[in-house]
XYZ file of C-alpha atoms in Angstrom:
305
model
C 120.230 81.663 115.395
C 122.475 83.973 113.541
C 122.545 83.565 109.791
C 126.187 84.064 108.532
C 126.930 86.100 105.334
C 129.801 83.941 104.821
C 132.530 83.808 101.948
C 130.080 83.022 99.360
C 132.046 85.179 96.990
C 135.240 83.190 97.853
C 133.148 79.982 96.871
C 131.970 81.747 93.693
C 135.550 81.673 92.538
C 136.408 78.318 93.765
C 133.638 77.036 91.344
C 135.076 78.354 88.253
C 136.124 75.449 86.055
C 139.201 75.814 83.560
C 136.815 73.941 81.012
C 134.485 77.203 81.038
C 136.551 79.212 78.738
C 134.123 81.651 77.352
C 131.708 84.097 79.372
C 128.715 82.733 77.589
C 129.271 79.199 79.007
C 129.729 80.748 82.457
C 126.481 82.726 82.085
C 124.673 79.699 81.040
C 125.940 77.790 84.205
C 124.525 80.619 86.308
C 121.245 80.476 84.534
C 120.508 77.019 84.846
C 120.341 76.705 88.562
C 116.963 76.549 89.773
C 116.392 79.093 92.338
C 113.346 79.083 94.835
C 113.291 80.751 98.314
C 110.483 78.851 100.346
C 108.321 80.684 102.779
C 108.338 79.181 106.104
C 105.332 80.723 107.630
C 107.354 83.118 109.948
C 107.011 86.594 110.829
C 108.729 89.115 108.493
C 109.611 92.735 109.456
C 107.149 94.846 107.791
C 105.678 98.408 108.174
C 107.935 100.979 110.133
C 111.360 99.176 111.291
C 113.754 101.170 113.681
C 117.265 100.925 112.915
C 119.870 101.587 115.530
C 123.552 101.742 114.761
C 126.239 100.903 116.995
C 129.860 102.063 115.819
C 132.602 100.056 117.453
C 135.754 101.383 116.932
C 136.931 104.440 115.161
C 135.137 105.772 111.944
C 135.542 109.061 110.546
C 132.254 111.483 110.285
C 132.694 110.714 106.508
C 132.398 107.197 106.968
C 129.608 107.157 108.971
C 127.573 109.559 106.727
C 128.113 107.222 103.884
C 126.424 104.515 105.525
C 123.712 106.390 107.282
C 122.985 108.046 103.930
C 122.727 104.375 102.395
C 120.173 103.510 104.758
C 117.938 106.516 104.517
C 118.277 105.954 100.755
C 116.262 102.908 100.719
C 113.052 104.906 101.372
C 114.200 108.018 99.543
C 112.316 108.249 96.467
C 113.287 112.035 95.017
C 116.517 110.741 93.385
C 117.404 109.832 89.857
C 116.729 106.080 88.812
C 118.162 103.650 89.133
C 117.978 104.114 92.971
C 118.501 102.357 96.287
C 114.812 102.788 96.973
C 114.046 100.959 93.868
C 116.284 98.092 94.839
C 114.575 97.951 98.187
C 111.132 97.764 96.782
C 111.853 94.289 95.836
C 111.435 93.339 99.347
C 107.686 94.539 98.986
C 107.029 91.424 96.842
C 107.785 89.457 99.877
C 104.482 88.690 102.151
C 103.185 91.555 104.196
C 103.988 94.596 101.924
C 106.620 97.231 102.393
C 109.523 97.765 105.062
C 110.199 101.363 105.843
C 113.609 101.626 107.568
C 114.098 104.629 109.893
C 117.165 105.415 111.249
C 116.828 106.207 115.132
C 119.529 105.916 117.639
C 123.421 105.864 117.074
C 125.811 104.746 119.812
C 129.446 105.390 119.423
C 132.032 103.020 121.052
C 135.321 104.402 119.811
C 137.511 103.492 122.976
C 136.914 99.763 122.195
C 135.135 98.752 125.516
C 135.283 95.020 124.991
C 138.691 94.992 123.361
C 139.754 94.430 119.556
C 138.938 90.969 119.503
C 135.313 90.148 119.775
C 133.003 87.049 119.713
C 129.746 86.543 118.673
C 128.388 87.081 122.201
C 130.027 90.476 122.308
C 128.165 91.301 119.041
C 124.835 90.320 120.823
C 125.806 92.242 123.877
C 126.454 95.332 121.795
C 123.142 94.873 120.008
C 121.097 94.577 123.208
C 122.191 97.821 124.483
C 120.054 99.450 121.913
C 117.406 96.529 121.333
C 115.942 96.905 124.828
C 114.832 100.530 124.035
C 113.335 99.990 120.602
C 110.022 98.453 119.447
C 109.797 94.879 118.414
C 109.992 95.785 114.923
C 113.715 96.837 114.945
C 117.103 96.237 113.700
C 120.378 97.036 115.532
C 123.376 97.154 113.295
C 126.701 96.879 115.007
C 129.517 98.025 112.592
C 133.127 97.076 113.512
C 136.231 99.157 112.484
C 139.014 98.062 110.281
C 141.183 97.257 113.163
C 138.635 94.913 115.095
C 138.796 91.246 114.694
C 135.587 89.268 115.013
C 135.363 85.456 115.256
C 135.044 84.078 111.715
C 135.707 87.507 109.899
C 137.769 86.849 106.837
C 137.657 83.031 107.367
C 133.944 82.317 107.168
C 132.089 85.520 106.989
C 131.870 89.018 106.221
C 128.854 89.847 108.494
C 125.798 88.074 110.219
C 122.197 88.561 111.177
C 120.268 87.130 114.116
C 117.776 87.529 116.777
C 118.151 88.445 120.467
C 115.823 88.007 123.494
C 116.692 91.178 125.438
C 115.306 90.353 128.742
C 112.091 89.118 130.515
C 108.802 90.952 129.358
C 111.040 92.676 126.370
C 110.188 92.258 122.620
C 112.406 89.913 120.545
C 114.853 91.870 118.491
C 117.132 91.365 115.420
C 120.505 92.448 114.689
C 123.036 92.630 112.007
C 126.703 92.866 112.022
C 129.244 94.018 109.337
C 133.060 94.487 109.723
C 135.152 96.808 107.855
C 137.688 94.521 105.903
C 139.888 97.203 104.229
C 142.994 96.078 106.088
C 141.980 92.480 106.906
C 140.566 90.806 103.899
C 139.299 93.301 101.006
C 139.613 90.684 98.539
C 137.039 88.772 100.241
C 134.683 91.022 101.874
C 134.934 94.105 99.668
C 135.065 92.600 96.241
C 134.452 94.025 93.299
C 136.494 96.921 94.667
C 139.485 94.852 95.348
C 141.026 91.973 93.407
C 139.531 88.669 94.729
C 141.568 86.309 96.704
C 141.051 83.353 94.189
C 139.870 83.378 90.650
C 140.537 85.729 87.755
C 142.515 88.669 88.928
C 140.659 91.247 86.833
C 141.050 95.014 87.572
C 138.939 96.138 90.571
C 136.044 98.417 90.060
C 136.362 102.016 91.616
C 134.556 102.431 94.609
C 131.638 105.041 94.474
C 132.217 106.737 97.588
C 136.024 106.485 97.408
C 136.561 104.244 100.301
C 137.071 100.405 99.349
C 136.396 99.243 103.094
C 133.201 101.322 103.440
C 131.844 100.782 99.940
C 132.402 96.975 100.782
C 130.396 97.218 103.934
C 127.498 98.971 102.175
C 127.199 95.795 100.032
C 127.432 93.452 102.910
C 124.861 95.775 104.708
C 122.488 95.866 102.018
C 122.611 91.987 101.680
C 122.112 91.614 105.474
C 119.200 94.060 105.819
C 117.418 92.476 103.082
C 117.888 89.110 104.505
C 116.830 90.348 107.905
C 113.534 91.751 106.997
C 112.476 88.602 104.933
C 114.049 86.141 107.367
C 114.286 87.660 110.754
C 113.733 84.643 113.015
C 114.949 81.680 110.959
C 111.203 81.153 109.694
C 110.756 83.436 106.756
C 112.095 83.112 103.242
C 115.170 81.038 102.691
C 116.405 77.829 100.664
C 118.339 74.977 101.930
C 119.037 74.103 105.892
C 118.093 76.705 108.361
C 121.377 76.505 109.950
C 122.883 77.724 106.617
C 120.310 79.176 104.510
C 120.334 80.966 101.121
C 118.502 84.233 101.654
C 116.852 87.459 99.687
C 120.275 88.578 98.630
C 123.071 85.706 99.594
C 121.110 83.698 96.862
C 122.263 85.743 94.178
C 125.688 86.513 95.456
C 128.309 88.163 93.221
C 125.500 89.315 90.811
C 125.523 93.119 90.471
C 124.566 93.894 86.743
C 123.272 91.995 83.675
C 125.661 89.468 82.128
C 127.626 88.599 85.149
C 129.090 85.352 85.819
C 131.469 83.942 88.540
C 134.210 86.517 88.835
C 132.459 89.080 86.678
C 130.142 91.398 88.592
C 128.275 92.274 85.444
C 127.561 95.308 83.555
C 127.343 98.312 85.633
C 127.191 102.273 85.418
C 130.669 104.310 85.462
C 130.561 107.807 86.840
C 132.038 109.934 83.871
C 134.090 112.019 86.182
C 135.337 109.688 89.009
C 135.532 106.646 86.899
C 133.577 104.974 89.969
C 131.095 101.948 89.504
C 127.704 101.969 90.543
C 124.098 100.807 89.903
C 122.104 102.918 92.384
C 121.566 106.520 93.174
C 121.000 107.534 96.844
C 120.223 110.537 99.218
C 122.451 113.418 99.131
C 124.002 112.812 95.814
C 125.722 109.344 96.881
C 125.813 106.684 94.603
C 126.103 102.993 95.393
C 126.713 99.482 94.232
C 123.975 97.027 95.266
C 123.774 93.359 94.735
C 120.886 91.536 93.107
C 118.245 90.310 95.112
C 115.839 87.299 94.512
C 112.440 88.352 93.161
C 109.503 86.252 94.536
C 107.632 87.200 91.489
C 109.859 85.882 88.822
C 111.797 83.339 90.958
C 115.115 84.871 89.528
C 117.909 87.360 90.698
C 116.861 90.797 89.888
C 119.478 93.551 89.246
C 119.083 97.350 89.002
C 120.818 97.625 85.581
């Protein structure tokens, strides 16, 4: 069953009450929420995990490099702190140890072979093209360009993850889908780099790689990769019903730095030259803004700054 990384950000703003007039009260409201993700005794993706990428639609080489560099950053230690790899290390606290993501195959589908309006079945079909040639511990990431519409995109989800059965005698695979929201719904799926659809209209943060759509995709991809390795087959770590679970990062939606509250991402780092906001250093000099992740040892959402 697919797990939807839905418009939790939108809901985040909807829950802001006019009576909560000060940041301190909003912060207290968030802190009072109990947060426990139960382990449901299922398999997690641990050890070396192959990551394959399907680029559906037109992405520039720079856009592709931003995302590939991000995935490689998750296991790159020789960078300044705070780093993307230190963020990813929180997944080691879930049962089974570390998950080492290794980028393997990239498939370009720039000519829109399935059209520009996709259904979930299309996403699974695209994922299966690479799932059938990879080991059991693998994730196929389908990335759709800014001019591609996907069922539920911008209405109920910014991306999703799930599993597939590629064929008789083949290993079960997992997949992630993330769409570029730049021209469709940046206020929903690229916040805080764009003003939100609802809630306080505070100035957006400057995207660390200069691309609102792609930097927004990084946030959503980070969310779904963490959710996938900790709950790949709907029986790992989550809270609530299995059909609409809160997972490792979706349990912490909207939190990027200390002091966050609904509508405010928290205190993050700012590049002195570009003015861009970030909280993680990555490979090849990249900087990223990564969401908080639930820490099993503290039962709380953990931020890098």
